[in-house]
Every structure is written in C-alpha cells, then in structure tokens.
C-alpha cells in the first residue's frame, strides 16, 4: 500500500474509532490523522504477531479491521493520557 493510501486509511480509521467510542475526545483532524496512522501501525503489528495477517491491501477487510482496532486502542490510551494531564 502506498504512503497516501496509508494516510487515507489512518484518517478514516481514526474517524471511525472516534465515532465508535463513547464520550467526547479532543483533537481535530490532525490529531485524528496521527492517531489513526499510529493505530493502523499498531493494528498491523498486532495482526502480524497474533494472526499472521498484516496491513497489505487498501480494500481488504482484514486491513480495515486491524486499522480500526488499533486506532481504538490508541484513542483509548490518548484519552487516558489527556485526562490525567487535564487534572
């Protein structure tokens, strides 16, 4: 998958992860892009380690599920960090 495709995947995965998680998450489109890309990387790493499936093709269902799952994990961690620093 190309670099621009990976950025688009990260942006969409981050937006879907924000829509899935309840509550209000801070950050705009740039934070969503960064968290989505980091989440896609994390999802690809976890998928490769546990299921021997990585992020290979843009239109693959496993790619999207791994990217969204990774983005949810990263968004949860980001939410815990930002809530602690807000106190």
Short mmCIF file of N, CA and C in Angstrom, two decimals:
data_model
loop_
_atom_site.label_atom_id
_atom_site.label_comp_id
_atom_site.label_asym_id
_atom_site.label_seq_id
_atom_site.Cartn_x
_atom_site.Cartn_y
_atom_site.Cartn_z
N UNK A 1 0.86 -1.17 0.00
CA UNK A 1 0.00 0.00 0.00
C UNK A 1 0.91 1.23 0.00
N UNK A 2 0.53 2.23 -0.77
CA UNK A 2 1.32 3.44 -0.86
C UNK A 2 1.16 4.34 0.35
N UNK A 3 2.03 5.33 0.42
CA UNK A 3 2.06 6.25 1.56
C UNK A 3 0.75 7.03 1.67
N UNK A 4 0.25 7.55 0.56
CA UNK A 4 -1.00 8.31 0.59
C UNK A 4 -2.19 7.42 0.95
N UNK A 5 -2.18 6.20 0.46
CA UNK A 5 -3.23 5.25 0.82
C UNK A 5 -3.21 4.94 2.30
N UNK A 6 -2.00 4.83 2.86
CA UNK A 6 -1.87 4.55 4.28
C UNK A 6 -2.36 5.74 5.11
N UNK A 7 -2.07 6.98 4.65
CA UNK A 7 -2.58 8.16 5.36
C UNK A 7 -4.10 8.23 5.29
N UNK A 8 -4.66 7.92 4.12
CA UNK A 8 -6.12 7.93 3.98
C UNK A 8 -6.75 6.86 4.87
N UNK A 9 -6.15 5.69 4.89
CA UNK A 9 -6.62 4.61 5.76
C UNK A 9 -6.58 5.04 7.23
N UNK A 10 -5.49 5.69 7.64
CA UNK A 10 -5.35 6.16 9.02
C UNK A 10 -6.37 7.21 9.37
N UNK A 11 -6.64 8.13 8.46
CA UNK A 11 -7.62 9.18 8.70
C UNK A 11 -9.01 8.60 8.87
N UNK A 12 -9.38 7.71 7.98
CA UNK A 12 -10.71 7.10 8.05
C UNK A 12 -10.83 6.19 9.27
N UNK A 13 -9.80 5.41 9.55
CA UNK A 13 -9.82 4.52 10.71
C UNK A 13 -9.91 5.33 12.00
N UNK A 14 -9.18 6.44 12.08
CA UNK A 14 -9.25 7.31 13.26
C UNK A 14 -10.62 7.92 13.44
N UNK A 15 -11.24 8.34 12.34
CA UNK A 15 -12.59 8.91 12.42
C UNK A 15 -13.61 7.86 12.84
N UNK A 16 -13.49 6.66 12.32
CA UNK A 16 -14.40 5.57 12.71
C UNK A 16 -14.20 5.22 14.17
N UNK A 17 -12.95 5.17 14.62
CA UNK A 17 -12.67 4.87 16.03
C UNK A 17 -13.27 5.94 16.94
N UNK A 18 -13.18 7.21 16.55
CA UNK A 18 -13.79 8.28 17.35
C UNK A 18 -15.30 8.15 17.38
N UNK A 19 -15.89 7.71 16.27
CA UNK A 19 -17.34 7.54 16.22
C UNK A 19 -17.80 6.34 17.06
N UNK A 20 -16.97 5.31 17.16
CA UNK A 20 -17.34 4.11 17.91
C UNK A 20 -17.25 4.35 19.41
N UNK A 21 -16.21 5.05 19.85
CA UNK A 21 -16.00 5.24 21.29
C UNK A 21 -16.98 6.28 21.84
N UNK A 22 -17.56 6.00 22.99
CA UNK A 22 -18.48 6.97 23.59
C UNK A 22 -17.71 8.13 24.22
N UNK A 23 -18.40 9.23 24.41
CA UNK A 23 -17.79 10.38 25.06
C UNK A 23 -17.17 11.33 24.05
N UNK A 24 -16.61 12.40 24.59
CA UNK A 24 -16.00 13.41 23.75
C UNK A 24 -14.49 13.26 23.78
N UNK A 25 -13.91 13.11 22.61
CA UNK A 25 -12.47 13.07 22.51
C UNK A 25 -12.01 14.41 21.94
N UNK A 26 -10.95 14.92 22.49
CA UNK A 26 -10.40 16.16 21.99
C UNK A 26 -9.60 15.94 20.73
N UNK A 27 -9.19 17.03 20.12
CA UNK A 27 -8.35 16.94 18.94
C UNK A 27 -9.15 17.10 17.67
N UNK A 28 -8.51 17.68 16.70
CA UNK A 28 -9.16 17.90 15.42
C UNK A 28 -8.75 16.86 14.41
N UNK A 29 -8.76 17.28 13.16
CA UNK A 29 -8.49 16.36 12.07
C UNK A 29 -7.02 15.91 12.07
N UNK A 30 -6.12 16.78 12.50
CA UNK A 30 -4.70 16.41 12.52
C UNK A 30 -4.44 15.34 13.58
N UNK A 31 -5.02 15.51 14.77
CA UNK A 31 -4.88 14.50 15.83
C UNK A 31 -5.53 13.20 15.39
N UNK A 32 -6.69 13.29 14.72
CA UNK A 32 -7.36 12.09 14.22
C UNK A 32 -6.48 11.37 13.22
N UNK A 33 -5.84 12.11 12.32
CA UNK A 33 -4.94 11.51 11.34
C UNK A 33 -3.76 10.83 12.01
N UNK A 34 -3.15 11.52 12.94
CA UNK A 34 -1.98 10.95 13.63
C UNK A 34 -2.37 9.71 14.42
N UNK A 35 -3.46 9.80 15.19
CA UNK A 35 -3.89 8.64 15.98
C UNK A 35 -4.33 7.49 15.08
N UNK A 36 -4.96 7.81 13.97
CA UNK A 36 -5.37 6.76 13.04
C UNK A 36 -4.19 6.06 12.39
N UNK A 37 -3.18 6.81 12.00
CA UNK A 37 -1.99 6.20 11.38
C UNK A 37 -1.23 5.37 12.41
N UNK A 38 -1.07 5.91 13.61
CA UNK A 38 -0.41 5.14 14.68
C UNK A 38 -1.23 3.89 15.00
N UNK A 39 -2.55 4.04 15.02
CA UNK A 39 -3.42 2.90 15.27
C UNK A 39 -3.34 1.86 14.17
N UNK A 40 -3.24 2.30 12.93
CA UNK A 40 -3.09 1.35 11.82
C UNK A 40 -1.77 0.61 11.92
N UNK A 41 -0.71 1.32 12.30
CA UNK A 41 0.58 0.65 12.50
C UNK A 41 0.48 -0.36 13.64
N UNK A 42 -0.13 0.04 14.74
CA UNK A 42 -0.29 -0.85 15.88
C UNK A 42 -1.16 -2.05 15.51
N UNK A 43 -2.26 -1.80 14.81
CA UNK A 43 -3.12 -2.90 14.38
C UNK A 43 -2.41 -3.86 13.45
N UNK A 44 -1.60 -3.32 12.54
CA UNK A 44 -0.83 -4.19 11.65
C UNK A 44 0.20 -5.01 12.40
N UNK A 45 0.83 -4.40 13.40
CA UNK A 45 1.81 -5.13 14.20
C UNK A 45 1.14 -6.24 15.01
N UNK A 46 0.02 -5.92 15.65
CA UNK A 46 -0.70 -6.92 16.44
C UNK A 46 -1.23 -8.03 15.54
N UNK A 47 -1.79 -7.65 14.39
CA UNK A 47 -2.30 -8.65 13.46
C UNK A 47 -1.21 -9.56 12.94
N UNK A 48 -0.04 -9.01 12.67
CA UNK A 48 1.07 -9.84 12.21
C UNK A 48 1.57 -10.78 13.30
N UNK A 49 1.62 -10.28 14.52
CA UNK A 49 2.14 -11.08 15.63
C UNK A 49 1.17 -12.18 16.05
N UNK A 50 -0.11 -11.86 16.12
CA UNK A 50 -1.07 -12.83 16.64
C UNK A 50 -1.72 -13.71 15.57
N UNK A 51 -2.07 -13.10 14.44
CA UNK A 51 -2.88 -13.81 13.44
C UNK A 51 -2.16 -14.04 12.12
N UNK A 52 -0.90 -13.60 12.03
CA UNK A 52 -0.13 -13.71 10.79
C UNK A 52 -0.81 -13.00 9.62
N UNK A 53 -1.49 -11.89 9.93
CA UNK A 53 -2.17 -11.07 8.93
C UNK A 53 -1.71 -9.64 9.12
N UNK A 54 -1.26 -9.00 8.09
CA UNK A 54 -0.79 -7.63 8.19
C UNK A 54 -1.66 -6.68 7.39
N UNK A 55 -1.22 -5.44 7.32
CA UNK A 55 -1.91 -4.43 6.53
C UNK A 55 -1.24 -4.41 5.17
N UNK A 56 -1.90 -5.04 4.19
CA UNK A 56 -1.29 -5.18 2.88
C UNK A 56 -2.03 -4.42 1.80
N UNK A 57 -3.32 -4.61 1.71
CA UNK A 57 -4.11 -4.03 0.64
C UNK A 57 -5.13 -3.05 1.21
N UNK A 58 -5.38 -1.99 0.48
CA UNK A 58 -6.29 -0.95 0.95
C UNK A 58 -7.73 -1.46 1.05
N UNK A 59 -8.16 -2.27 0.12
CA UNK A 59 -9.55 -2.72 0.08
C UNK A 59 -9.77 -4.07 0.74
N UNK A 60 -8.88 -4.49 1.59
CA UNK A 60 -9.02 -5.76 2.30
C UNK A 60 -9.75 -5.53 3.62
N UNK A 61 -10.71 -6.40 3.93
CA UNK A 61 -11.47 -6.27 5.18
C UNK A 61 -10.57 -6.42 6.39
N UNK A 62 -9.60 -7.32 6.33
CA UNK A 62 -8.70 -7.50 7.47
C UNK A 62 -7.86 -6.25 7.71
N UNK A 63 -7.47 -5.57 6.66
CA UNK A 63 -6.72 -4.32 6.80
C UNK A 63 -7.53 -3.29 7.55
N UNK A 64 -8.78 -3.13 7.17
CA UNK A 64 -9.64 -2.14 7.81
C UNK A 64 -9.94 -2.49 9.26
N UNK A 65 -10.20 -3.77 9.52
CA UNK A 65 -10.49 -4.17 10.90
C UNK A 65 -9.28 -3.98 11.81
N UNK A 66 -8.11 -4.32 11.31
CA UNK A 66 -6.89 -4.13 12.10
C UNK A 66 -6.61 -2.65 12.33
N UNK A 67 -6.80 -1.83 11.31
CA UNK A 67 -6.55 -0.40 11.45
C UNK A 67 -7.53 0.25 12.42
N UNK A 68 -8.80 -0.10 12.33
CA UNK A 68 -9.80 0.47 13.23
C UNK A 68 -9.58 -0.03 14.65
N UNK A 69 -9.28 -1.31 14.82
CA UNK A 69 -8.99 -1.84 16.15
C UNK A 69 -7.78 -1.18 16.78
N UNK A 70 -6.73 -1.02 16.00
CA UNK A 70 -5.54 -0.33 16.51
C UNK A 70 -5.82 1.12 16.85
N UNK A 71 -6.64 1.79 16.02
CA UNK A 71 -6.98 3.19 16.29
C UNK A 71 -7.82 3.32 17.56
N UNK A 72 -8.68 2.36 17.81
CA UNK A 72 -9.47 2.38 19.06
C UNK A 72 -8.54 2.26 20.26
N UNK A 73 -7.58 1.35 20.18
CA UNK A 73 -6.63 1.17 21.29
C UNK A 73 -5.83 2.45 21.52
N UNK A 74 -5.32 3.04 20.43
CA UNK A 74 -4.53 4.27 20.55
C UNK A 74 -5.40 5.41 21.07
N UNK A 75 -6.64 5.49 20.64
CA UNK A 75 -7.54 6.54 21.11
C UNK A 75 -7.87 6.39 22.59
N UNK A 76 -8.02 5.16 23.05
CA UNK A 76 -8.25 4.93 24.48
C UNK A 76 -7.04 5.36 25.30
N UNK A 77 -5.85 5.01 24.84
CA UNK A 77 -4.63 5.42 25.54
C UNK A 77 -4.48 6.93 25.52
N UNK A 78 -4.74 7.55 24.37
CA UNK A 78 -4.67 9.01 24.25
C UNK A 78 -5.66 9.69 25.19
N UNK A 79 -6.86 9.13 25.30
CA UNK A 79 -7.86 9.68 26.21
C UNK A 79 -7.43 9.58 27.66
N UNK A 80 -6.80 8.47 28.04
CA UNK A 80 -6.33 8.32 29.41
C UNK A 80 -5.20 9.30 29.70
N UNK A 81 -4.32 9.53 28.75
CA UNK A 81 -3.21 10.45 28.95
C UNK A 81 -3.71 11.89 29.05
N UNK A 82 -4.61 12.29 28.17
CA UNK A 82 -5.09 13.67 28.19
C UNK A 82 -5.98 13.95 29.38
N UNK A 83 -6.69 12.96 29.90
CA UNK A 83 -7.49 13.17 31.11
C UNK A 83 -6.61 13.35 32.32
N UNK A 84 -5.50 12.64 32.38
CA UNK A 84 -4.56 12.79 33.51
C UNK A 84 -3.90 14.15 33.48
N UNK A 85 -3.53 14.63 32.29
CA UNK A 85 -2.84 15.91 32.22
C UNK A 85 -3.80 17.08 32.43
N UNK A 86 -5.11 16.86 32.26
CA UNK A 86 -6.08 17.93 32.47
C UNK A 86 -6.37 18.16 33.95
N UNK A 87 -6.04 17.23 34.79
CA UNK A 87 -6.33 17.35 36.22
C UNK A 87 -5.45 18.32 36.89
#
